[in-house]
Coordinates of C-alpha atoms and ligand atoms in Angstrom, one line a residue:
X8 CA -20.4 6.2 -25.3
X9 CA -19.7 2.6 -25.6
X10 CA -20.3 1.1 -22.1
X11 CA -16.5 -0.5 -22.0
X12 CA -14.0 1.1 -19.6
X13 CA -10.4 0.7 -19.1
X14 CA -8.8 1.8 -15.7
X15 CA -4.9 2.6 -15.1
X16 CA -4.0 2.6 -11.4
X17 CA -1.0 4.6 -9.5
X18 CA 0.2 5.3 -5.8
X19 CA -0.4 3.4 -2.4
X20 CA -2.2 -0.1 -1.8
X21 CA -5.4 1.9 -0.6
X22 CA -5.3 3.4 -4.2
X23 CA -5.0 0.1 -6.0
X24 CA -7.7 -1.6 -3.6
X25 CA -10.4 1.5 -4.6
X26 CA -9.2 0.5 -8.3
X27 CA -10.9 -3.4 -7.2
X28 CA -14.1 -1.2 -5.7
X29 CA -14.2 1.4 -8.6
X30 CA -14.3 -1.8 -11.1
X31 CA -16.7 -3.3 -9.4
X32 CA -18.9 -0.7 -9.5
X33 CA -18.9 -0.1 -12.6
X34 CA -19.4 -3.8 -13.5
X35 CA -22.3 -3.4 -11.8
X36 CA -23.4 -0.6 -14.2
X37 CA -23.4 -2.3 -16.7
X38 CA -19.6 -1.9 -17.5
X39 CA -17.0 -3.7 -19.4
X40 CA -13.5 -3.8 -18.1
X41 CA -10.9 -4.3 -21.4
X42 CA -7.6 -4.2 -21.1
X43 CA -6.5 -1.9 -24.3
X44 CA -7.2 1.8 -23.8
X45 CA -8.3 2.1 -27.3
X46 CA -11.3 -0.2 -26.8
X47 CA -12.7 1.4 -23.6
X48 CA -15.9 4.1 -24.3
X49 CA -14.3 5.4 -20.3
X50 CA -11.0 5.6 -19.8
X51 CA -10.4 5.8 -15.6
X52 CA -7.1 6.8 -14.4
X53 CA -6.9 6.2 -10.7
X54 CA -4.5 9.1 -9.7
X55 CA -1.6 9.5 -7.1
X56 CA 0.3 13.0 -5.4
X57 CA 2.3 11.7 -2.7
X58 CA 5.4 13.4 -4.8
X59 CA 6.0 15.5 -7.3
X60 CA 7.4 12.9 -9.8
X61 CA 3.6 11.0 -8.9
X62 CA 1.7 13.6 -10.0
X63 CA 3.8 14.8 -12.8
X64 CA 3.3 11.2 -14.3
X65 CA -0.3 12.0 -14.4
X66 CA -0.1 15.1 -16.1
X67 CA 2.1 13.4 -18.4
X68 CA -0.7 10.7 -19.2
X69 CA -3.2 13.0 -19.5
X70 CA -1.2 14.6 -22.9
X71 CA -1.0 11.7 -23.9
X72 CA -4.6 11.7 -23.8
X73 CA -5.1 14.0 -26.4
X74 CA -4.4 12.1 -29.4
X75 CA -7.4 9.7 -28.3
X76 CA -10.0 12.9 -28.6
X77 CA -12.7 13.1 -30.6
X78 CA -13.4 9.4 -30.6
X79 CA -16.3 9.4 -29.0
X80 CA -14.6 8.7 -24.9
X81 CA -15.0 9.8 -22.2
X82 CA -12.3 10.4 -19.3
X83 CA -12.5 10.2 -16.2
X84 CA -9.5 11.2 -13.5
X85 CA -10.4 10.1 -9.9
X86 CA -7.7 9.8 -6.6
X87 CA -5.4 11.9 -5.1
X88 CA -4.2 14.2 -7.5
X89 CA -8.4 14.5 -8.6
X90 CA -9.0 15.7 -5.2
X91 CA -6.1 18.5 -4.7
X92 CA -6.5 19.7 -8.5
X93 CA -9.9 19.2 -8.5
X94 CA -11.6 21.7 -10.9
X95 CA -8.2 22.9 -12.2
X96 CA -7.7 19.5 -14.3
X97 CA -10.7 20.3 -16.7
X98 CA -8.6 23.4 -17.1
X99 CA -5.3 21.7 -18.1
X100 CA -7.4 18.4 -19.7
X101 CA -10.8 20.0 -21.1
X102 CA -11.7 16.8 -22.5
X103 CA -11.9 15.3 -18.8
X104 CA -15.8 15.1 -17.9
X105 CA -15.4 13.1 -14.2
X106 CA -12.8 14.4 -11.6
X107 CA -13.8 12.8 -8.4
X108 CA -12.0 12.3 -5.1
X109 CA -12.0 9.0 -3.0
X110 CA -14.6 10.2 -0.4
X111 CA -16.6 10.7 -3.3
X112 CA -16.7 7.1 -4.7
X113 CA -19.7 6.3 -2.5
X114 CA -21.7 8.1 -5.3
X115 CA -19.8 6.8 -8.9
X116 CA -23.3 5.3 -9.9
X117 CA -25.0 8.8 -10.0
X118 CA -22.0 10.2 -11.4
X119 CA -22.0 7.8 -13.9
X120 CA -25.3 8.2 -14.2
X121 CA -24.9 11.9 -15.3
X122 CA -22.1 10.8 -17.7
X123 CA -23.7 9.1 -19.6
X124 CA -26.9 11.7 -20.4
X125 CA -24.0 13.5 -21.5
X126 CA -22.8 16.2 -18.8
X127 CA -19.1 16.8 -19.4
X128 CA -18.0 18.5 -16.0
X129 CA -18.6 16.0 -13.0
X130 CA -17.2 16.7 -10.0
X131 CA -17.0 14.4 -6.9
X132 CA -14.6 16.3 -4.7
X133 CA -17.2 17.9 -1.6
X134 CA -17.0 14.9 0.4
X135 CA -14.3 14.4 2.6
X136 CA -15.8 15.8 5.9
X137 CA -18.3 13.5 6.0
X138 CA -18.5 10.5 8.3
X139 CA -18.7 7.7 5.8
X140 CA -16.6 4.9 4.4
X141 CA -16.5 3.6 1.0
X142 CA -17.8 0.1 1.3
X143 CA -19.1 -1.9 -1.3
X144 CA -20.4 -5.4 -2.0
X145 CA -19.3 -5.2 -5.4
X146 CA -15.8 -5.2 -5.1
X147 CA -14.2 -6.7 -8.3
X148 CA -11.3 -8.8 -6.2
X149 CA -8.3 -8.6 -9.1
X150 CA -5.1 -10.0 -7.0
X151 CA -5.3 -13.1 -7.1
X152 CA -3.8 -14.1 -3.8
X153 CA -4.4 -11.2 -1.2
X154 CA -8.2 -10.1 -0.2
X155 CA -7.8 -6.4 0.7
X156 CA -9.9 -5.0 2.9
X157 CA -10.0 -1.7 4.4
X158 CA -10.8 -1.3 7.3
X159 CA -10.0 2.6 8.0
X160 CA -9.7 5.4 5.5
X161 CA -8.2 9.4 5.6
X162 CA -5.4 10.5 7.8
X163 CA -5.7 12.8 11.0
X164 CA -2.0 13.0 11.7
X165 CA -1.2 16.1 9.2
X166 CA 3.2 14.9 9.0
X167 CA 4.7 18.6 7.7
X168 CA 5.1 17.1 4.6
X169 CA 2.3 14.8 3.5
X170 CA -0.7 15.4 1.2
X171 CA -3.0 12.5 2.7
X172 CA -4.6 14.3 4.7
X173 CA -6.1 16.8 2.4
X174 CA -6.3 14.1 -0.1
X175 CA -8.5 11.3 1.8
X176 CA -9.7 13.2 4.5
X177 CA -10.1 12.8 8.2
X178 CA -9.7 9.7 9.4
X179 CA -13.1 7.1 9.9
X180 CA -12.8 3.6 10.4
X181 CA -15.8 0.4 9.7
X182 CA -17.5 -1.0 12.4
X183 CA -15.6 -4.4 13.5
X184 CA -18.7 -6.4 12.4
X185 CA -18.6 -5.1 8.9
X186 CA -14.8 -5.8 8.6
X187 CA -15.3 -9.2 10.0
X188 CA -18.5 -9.9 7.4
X189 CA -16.3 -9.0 4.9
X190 CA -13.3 -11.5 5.6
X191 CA -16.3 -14.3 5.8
X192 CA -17.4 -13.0 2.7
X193 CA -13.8 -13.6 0.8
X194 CA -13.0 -16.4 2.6
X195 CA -15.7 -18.1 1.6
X196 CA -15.0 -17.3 -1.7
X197 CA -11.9 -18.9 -1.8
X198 CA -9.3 -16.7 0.2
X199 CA -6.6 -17.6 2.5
X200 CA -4.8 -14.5 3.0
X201 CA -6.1 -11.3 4.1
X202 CA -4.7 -7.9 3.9
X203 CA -6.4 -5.1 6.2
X204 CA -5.4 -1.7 5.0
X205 CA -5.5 1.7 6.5
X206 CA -2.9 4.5 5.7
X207 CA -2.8 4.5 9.4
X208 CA -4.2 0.5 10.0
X209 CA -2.9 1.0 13.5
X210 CA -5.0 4.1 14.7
X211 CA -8.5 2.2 13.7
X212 CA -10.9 2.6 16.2
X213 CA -14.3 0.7 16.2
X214 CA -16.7 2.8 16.1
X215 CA -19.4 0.4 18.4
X216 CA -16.6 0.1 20.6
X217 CA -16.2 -3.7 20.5
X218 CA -12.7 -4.5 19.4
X219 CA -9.3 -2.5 19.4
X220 CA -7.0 -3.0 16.5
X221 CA -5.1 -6.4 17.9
X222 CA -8.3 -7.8 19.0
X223 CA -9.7 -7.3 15.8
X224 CA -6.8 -8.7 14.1
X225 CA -6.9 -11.7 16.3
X226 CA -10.5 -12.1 15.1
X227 CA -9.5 -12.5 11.3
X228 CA -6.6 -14.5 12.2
X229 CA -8.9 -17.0 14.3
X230 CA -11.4 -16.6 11.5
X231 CA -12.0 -20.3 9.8
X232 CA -10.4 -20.9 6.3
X233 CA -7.6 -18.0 7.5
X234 CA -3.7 -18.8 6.6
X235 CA -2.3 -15.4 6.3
X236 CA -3.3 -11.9 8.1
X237 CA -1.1 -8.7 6.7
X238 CA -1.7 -5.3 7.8
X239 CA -0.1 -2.1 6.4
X240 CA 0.5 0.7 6.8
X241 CA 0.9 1.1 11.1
X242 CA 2.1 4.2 12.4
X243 CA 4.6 4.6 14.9
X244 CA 2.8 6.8 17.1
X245 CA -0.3 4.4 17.8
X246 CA 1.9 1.4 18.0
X247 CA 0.9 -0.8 21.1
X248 CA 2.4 -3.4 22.7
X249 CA -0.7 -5.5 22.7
X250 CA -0.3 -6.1 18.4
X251 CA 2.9 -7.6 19.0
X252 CA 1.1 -10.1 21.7
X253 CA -1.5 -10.5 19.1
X254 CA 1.4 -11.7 16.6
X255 CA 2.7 -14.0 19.8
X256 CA -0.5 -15.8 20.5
X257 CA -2.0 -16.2 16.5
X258 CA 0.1 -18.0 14.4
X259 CA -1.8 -17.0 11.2
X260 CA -0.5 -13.3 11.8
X261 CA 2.1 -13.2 9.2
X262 CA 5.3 -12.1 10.7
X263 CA 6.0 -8.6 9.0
X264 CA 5.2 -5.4 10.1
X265 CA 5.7 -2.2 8.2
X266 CA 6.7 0.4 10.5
X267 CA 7.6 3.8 8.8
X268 CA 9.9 6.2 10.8
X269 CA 10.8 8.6 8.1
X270 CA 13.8 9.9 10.1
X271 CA 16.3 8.6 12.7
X272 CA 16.6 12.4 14.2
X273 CA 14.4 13.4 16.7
X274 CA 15.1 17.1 15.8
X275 CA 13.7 16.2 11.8
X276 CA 11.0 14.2 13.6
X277 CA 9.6 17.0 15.0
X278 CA 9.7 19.4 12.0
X279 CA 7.8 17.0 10.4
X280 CA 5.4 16.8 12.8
X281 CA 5.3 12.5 13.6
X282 CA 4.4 13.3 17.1
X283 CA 7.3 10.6 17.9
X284 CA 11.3 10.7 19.1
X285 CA 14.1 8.2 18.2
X286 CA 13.7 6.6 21.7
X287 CA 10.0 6.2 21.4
X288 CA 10.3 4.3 18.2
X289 CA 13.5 2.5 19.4
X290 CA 11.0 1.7 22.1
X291 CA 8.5 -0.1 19.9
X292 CA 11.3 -2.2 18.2
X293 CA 12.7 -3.7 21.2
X294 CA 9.4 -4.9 21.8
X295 CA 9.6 -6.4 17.9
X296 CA 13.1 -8.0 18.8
X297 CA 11.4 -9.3 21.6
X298 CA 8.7 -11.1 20.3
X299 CA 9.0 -14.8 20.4
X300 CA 9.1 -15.0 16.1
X301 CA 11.3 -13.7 14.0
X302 CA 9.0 -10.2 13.2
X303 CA 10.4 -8.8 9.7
X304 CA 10.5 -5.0 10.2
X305 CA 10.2 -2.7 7.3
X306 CA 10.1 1.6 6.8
X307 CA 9.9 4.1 4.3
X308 CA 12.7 7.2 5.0
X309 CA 12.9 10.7 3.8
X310 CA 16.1 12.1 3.3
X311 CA 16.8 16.2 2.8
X312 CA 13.6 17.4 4.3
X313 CA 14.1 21.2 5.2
X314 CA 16.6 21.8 7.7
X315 CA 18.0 18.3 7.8
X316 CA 21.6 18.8 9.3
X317 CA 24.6 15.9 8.2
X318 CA 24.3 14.8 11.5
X319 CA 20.3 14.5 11.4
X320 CA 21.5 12.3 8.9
X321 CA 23.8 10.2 10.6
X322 CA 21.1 9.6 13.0
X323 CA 18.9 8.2 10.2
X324 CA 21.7 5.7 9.4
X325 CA 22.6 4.8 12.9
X326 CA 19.1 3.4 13.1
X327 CA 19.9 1.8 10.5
X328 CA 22.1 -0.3 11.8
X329 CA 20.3 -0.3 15.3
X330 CA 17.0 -2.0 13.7
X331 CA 18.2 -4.4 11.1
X332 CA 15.2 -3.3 8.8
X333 CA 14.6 -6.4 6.2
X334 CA 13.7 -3.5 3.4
X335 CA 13.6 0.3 3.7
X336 CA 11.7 2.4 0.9
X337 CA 13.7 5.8 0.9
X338 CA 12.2 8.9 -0.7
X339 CA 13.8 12.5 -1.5
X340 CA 11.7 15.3 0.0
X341 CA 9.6 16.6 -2.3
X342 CA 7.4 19.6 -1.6
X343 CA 3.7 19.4 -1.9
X344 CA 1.1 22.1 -2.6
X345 CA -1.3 23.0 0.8
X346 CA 1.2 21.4 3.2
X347 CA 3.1 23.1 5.6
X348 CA 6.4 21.9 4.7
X349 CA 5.8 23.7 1.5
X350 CA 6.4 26.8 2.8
X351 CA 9.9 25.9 4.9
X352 CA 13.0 26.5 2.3
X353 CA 13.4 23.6 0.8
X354 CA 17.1 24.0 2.0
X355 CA 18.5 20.7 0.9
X356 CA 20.4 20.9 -2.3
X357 CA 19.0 18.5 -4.8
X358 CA 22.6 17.0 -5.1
X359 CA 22.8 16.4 -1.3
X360 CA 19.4 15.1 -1.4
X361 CA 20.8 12.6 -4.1
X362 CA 24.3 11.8 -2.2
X363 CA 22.1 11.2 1.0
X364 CA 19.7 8.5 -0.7
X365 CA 22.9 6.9 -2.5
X366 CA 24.5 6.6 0.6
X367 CA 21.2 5.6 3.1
X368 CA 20.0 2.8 0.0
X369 CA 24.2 1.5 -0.1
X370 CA 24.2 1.0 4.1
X371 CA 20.4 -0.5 3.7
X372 CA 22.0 -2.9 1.3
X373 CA 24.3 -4.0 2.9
X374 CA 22.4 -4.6 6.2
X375 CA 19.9 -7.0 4.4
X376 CA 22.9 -8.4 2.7
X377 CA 23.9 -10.3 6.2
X378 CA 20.5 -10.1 7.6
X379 CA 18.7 -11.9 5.0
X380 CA 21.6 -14.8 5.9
X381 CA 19.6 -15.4 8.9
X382 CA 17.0 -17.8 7.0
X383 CA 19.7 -20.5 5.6
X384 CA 18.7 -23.4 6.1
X385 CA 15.3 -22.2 7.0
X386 CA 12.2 -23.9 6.2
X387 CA 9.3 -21.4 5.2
X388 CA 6.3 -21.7 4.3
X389 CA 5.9 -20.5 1.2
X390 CA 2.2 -19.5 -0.7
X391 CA 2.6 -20.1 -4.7
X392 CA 2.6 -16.8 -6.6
X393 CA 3.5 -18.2 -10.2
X394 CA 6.4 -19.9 -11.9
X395 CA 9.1 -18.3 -13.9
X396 CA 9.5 -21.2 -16.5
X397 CA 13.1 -19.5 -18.0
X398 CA 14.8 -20.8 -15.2
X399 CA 12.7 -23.5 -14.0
X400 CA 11.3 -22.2 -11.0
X401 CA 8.1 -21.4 -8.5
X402 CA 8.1 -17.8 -7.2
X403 CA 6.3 -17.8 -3.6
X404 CA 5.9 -15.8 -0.6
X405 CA 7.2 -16.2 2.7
X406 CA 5.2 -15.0 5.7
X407 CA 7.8 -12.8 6.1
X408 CA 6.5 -11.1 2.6
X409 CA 9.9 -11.8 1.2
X410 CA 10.0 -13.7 -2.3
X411 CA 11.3 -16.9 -2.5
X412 CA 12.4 -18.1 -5.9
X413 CA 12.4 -22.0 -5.3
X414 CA 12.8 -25.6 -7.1
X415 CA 10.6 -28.7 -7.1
X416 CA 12.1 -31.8 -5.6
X417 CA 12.7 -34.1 -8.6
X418 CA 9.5 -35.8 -9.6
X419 CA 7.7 -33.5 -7.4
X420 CA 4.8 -31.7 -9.8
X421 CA 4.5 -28.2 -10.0
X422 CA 1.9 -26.9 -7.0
X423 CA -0.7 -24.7 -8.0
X424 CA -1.0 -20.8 -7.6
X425 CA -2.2 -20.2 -4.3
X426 CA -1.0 -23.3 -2.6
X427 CA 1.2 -23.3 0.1
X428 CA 4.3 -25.7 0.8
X429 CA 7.3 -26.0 3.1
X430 CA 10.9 -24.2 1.4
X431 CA 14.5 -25.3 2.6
X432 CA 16.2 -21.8 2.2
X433 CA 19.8 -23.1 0.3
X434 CA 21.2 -19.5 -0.4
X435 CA 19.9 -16.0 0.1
X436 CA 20.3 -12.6 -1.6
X437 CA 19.8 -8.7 -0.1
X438 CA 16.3 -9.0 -2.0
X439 CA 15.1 -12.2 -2.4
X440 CA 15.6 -16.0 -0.7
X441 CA 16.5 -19.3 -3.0
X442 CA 15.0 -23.0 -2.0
X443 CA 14.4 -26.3 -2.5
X444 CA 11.1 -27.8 -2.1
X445 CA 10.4 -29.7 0.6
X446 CA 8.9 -33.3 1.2
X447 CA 6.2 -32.1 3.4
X448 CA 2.7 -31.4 3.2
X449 CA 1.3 -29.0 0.7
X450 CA -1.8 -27.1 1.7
X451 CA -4.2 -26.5 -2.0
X452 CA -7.3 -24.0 -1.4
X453 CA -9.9 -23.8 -4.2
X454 CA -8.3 -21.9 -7.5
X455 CA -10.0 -18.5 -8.2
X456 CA -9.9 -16.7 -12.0
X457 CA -9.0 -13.3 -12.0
X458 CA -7.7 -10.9 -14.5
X459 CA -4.6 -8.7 -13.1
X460 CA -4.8 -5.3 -11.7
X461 CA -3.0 -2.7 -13.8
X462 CA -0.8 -1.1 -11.0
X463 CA 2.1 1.8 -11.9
X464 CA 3.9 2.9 -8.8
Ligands
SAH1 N1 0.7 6.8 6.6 C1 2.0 6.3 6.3 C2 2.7 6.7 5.0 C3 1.9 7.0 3.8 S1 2.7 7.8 2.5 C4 2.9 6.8 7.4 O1 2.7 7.7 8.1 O2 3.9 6.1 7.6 C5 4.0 6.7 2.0 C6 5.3 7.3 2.2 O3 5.6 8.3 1.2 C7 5.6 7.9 3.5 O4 5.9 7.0 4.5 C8 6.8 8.8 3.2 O5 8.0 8.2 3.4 C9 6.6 9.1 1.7 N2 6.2 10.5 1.5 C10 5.1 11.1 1.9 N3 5.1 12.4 1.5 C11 6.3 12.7 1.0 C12 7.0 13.8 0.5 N4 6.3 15.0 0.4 N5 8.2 13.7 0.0 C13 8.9 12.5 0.0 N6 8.3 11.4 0.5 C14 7.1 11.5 1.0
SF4_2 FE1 0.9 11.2 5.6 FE2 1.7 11.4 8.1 FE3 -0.8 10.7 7.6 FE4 1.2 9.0 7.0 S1 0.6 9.8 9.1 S2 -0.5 9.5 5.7 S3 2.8 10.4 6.4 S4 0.1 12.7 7.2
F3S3 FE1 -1.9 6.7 -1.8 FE2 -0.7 8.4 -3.4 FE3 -3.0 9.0 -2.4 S1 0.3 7.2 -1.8 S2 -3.1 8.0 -0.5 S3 -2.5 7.4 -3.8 S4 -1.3 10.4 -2.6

């Protein structure tokens, strides 16, 4: 086997940051990443199950797989559909010699080890009860802009509906120490921005006891060489008021918070099992509005889970309207093997499950339509993604996370990637924000080389 690999990712930000750690493992192997599956000798495919569709799109790939037999590869399927098939995928794919789990990444060198003498049914799927983390100095950092880092991993909450759980396993977070070496670490290499990630960032808990979650991201925001500290995903039900101070007092705390609520019904809320009511999350958003910045609040939804009544519904677009969301990501229930919502009726004809989304993305739409109007005349801060030479413009990012497709002031050379600069906001769109340079001061950190991360959602 040629020792060449090419890795395809799917699913969440957790899955595409293990892609960085995978890679970097297996550079450190001895590995070569290419970008054109019929170079690799291991072909990785970094799996997601959060829906049906997901997980259907890996099945898909693997037949597609097939045609690429016999030439001397191997395959390898790891992630979230690895861990809930597990065994069952040499079944449907025999030429698959590697399944293995996320918990189980800690031991990809011995695995890899074992491929390569030639063993053709690995399994790495035994390992999510155990206390560990999957840290590595190897990380092969492939965004260009954002260090990930994350800082918790696995999911004790167990939502009706949800496959994390069973997936990534119970939930274990890094000491703060180890979290904050690693922010020195990619500072120092050239970082600005900093992305903590957790499916649940909010419910970390430091294991010596030292910080709580806002302390610790008051620690990377205070951190020298720091611009921008994201976090994602936070969960409703361990959201305290002291993270919104955080936000208050550390201006490098980028002003965005991804909130999730799934459902504006308190009676859905508790079928699914979010531990939370319409008032409490209410709750948490006055404190949001309250803030002294303008906080950009965002959610994922899921319309027609079992038993959702037209006026559940309602509900669901009556907060809506109540929170002014800046972008909603709206799913259809879908049911999942092993979770409990699996075995409710999936009552909710697929047709109302279709007229509900239509009808939640439409009012969505039109909410960030007029909400987005808030930042005329505006001037953002804006950190250099790229340029988009058809029509003569930089693409940045506003703290906010919102893209900003902007001009140069006449004369005024193109900034580099990664550099940040001041925006007049002159119109604005439900998705995106249009500007004009400003004459200010442009901020240029040290330019890092990387190759892009393959990501499907
Ligand atoms: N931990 C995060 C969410 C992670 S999963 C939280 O609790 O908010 C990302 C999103 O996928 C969820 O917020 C949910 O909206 C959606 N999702 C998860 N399981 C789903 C299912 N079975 N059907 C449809 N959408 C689902
Ligand atoms: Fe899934 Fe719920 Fe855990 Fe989020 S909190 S990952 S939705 S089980
Ligand atoms: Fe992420 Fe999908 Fe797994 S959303 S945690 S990769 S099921």
């Amino acid at each position: 086997m040629s020792k060449t690999f090419y890795i395809e990712t799917f699913g969440c930000q957790m899955n595409a940051h293990d892609s960085e750690k995978v890679i970097g493992t297996l550079e450190r192997q001895g590995y070569a990443q290419v970008q054109d599956e019929a170079d690799a000798g291991l072909i990785v495919y970094n799996t997601c199950s959060i829906r049906d569709k997901a997980e259907q799109k890996v099945f898909h790939r693997l037949n597609e797989y097939k045609r690429m037999q016999g030439e001397g590869k191997r395959f390898a399927v790891i992630g979230c559909v690895a861990q809930q098939e597990g065994e069952k995928i040499f079944e449907k794919a025999p030429y698959v010699s590697l399944v293995a789990g996320s918990a189980s990444y800690r031991n990809l060198p011995q695995m890899l080890d074992r491929l390569e003498a030639g063993e053709r049914r690995i399994t790495g799927l035994d390992d999510r009860q155990t206390d560990e983390t999957f840290e590595t100095e190897f990380t092969a950092r492939t965004n260009p802009h954002r260090g990930y880092i994350t800082i918790i991993e696995g999911c004790d909450k167990f939502c009706a509906y949800c496959v994390v759980p069973y997936t990534r396993g119970k939930e274990r977070s890094r000491t703060s120490a180890s979290v904050l070496a690693e922010a020195r670490r990619i500072v120092d290499e050239g970082y600005t921005e900093i992305q903590v990630l957790g499916q649940n960032v909010n419910s970390y808990r430091d294991p010596s006891g030292r910080m709580s979650f806002a302390e610790l991201l008051t620690a990377l925001g205070q951190m020298n060489g720091i611009r921008r500290v994201r976090f994602t995903t936070s969960h409703p039900r361990d959201f305290t008021r002291d993270i919104v101070e955080a936000m208050d007092a550390t201006p490098t705390l980028c002003d965005h918070i991804h909130l999730p609520v799934q459902s504006g019904s308190t009676a859905v809320l508790q079928a699914m099992q979010r531990e939370y009511t319409r008032e409490w999350y209410l709750e948490r958003m006055s404190w949001i509005h309250g803030a002294k910045r303008d906080i950009s609040i965002t959610s994922d939804m899921i319309v027609g889970f079992p038993g959702e009544t037209d006026a559940d519904f309602e509900q669901t677009i009556t907060l809506l309207g109540a929170v002014r969301y800046d972008s909603v990501f709206a799913f259809k229930f879908s049911p999942r093997p092993n979770t409990p919502a699996v075995a409710m009726e999936d009552s909710i004809a697929e047709e109302v499950k279709t007229e509900r989304l239509r009808i939640l993305n439409e009012r969505q739409r039109e909410i960030q339509r007029e909400h987005y109007g808030r930042h005329l005349n505006q001037v953002l801060e804006c950190m250099v993604e790229g340029t988009n030479p058809a029509r003569g413009q930089v693409v940045g990012r506003s703290s906010q996370n919102k893209t900003v497709n902007f001009v140069m002031q006449p004369g005024q050379p193109a900034p580099a990637v990664g550099s940040y600069l001041p925006v007049r906001i002159t119109r604005t769109l439900p998705n995106s924000l249009v500007g004009e340079a400003e004459a200010g001061p442009v901020f240029v950190p040290e330019q890092r080389q990387r190759s892009p991360l393959v990501v499907l959602q």
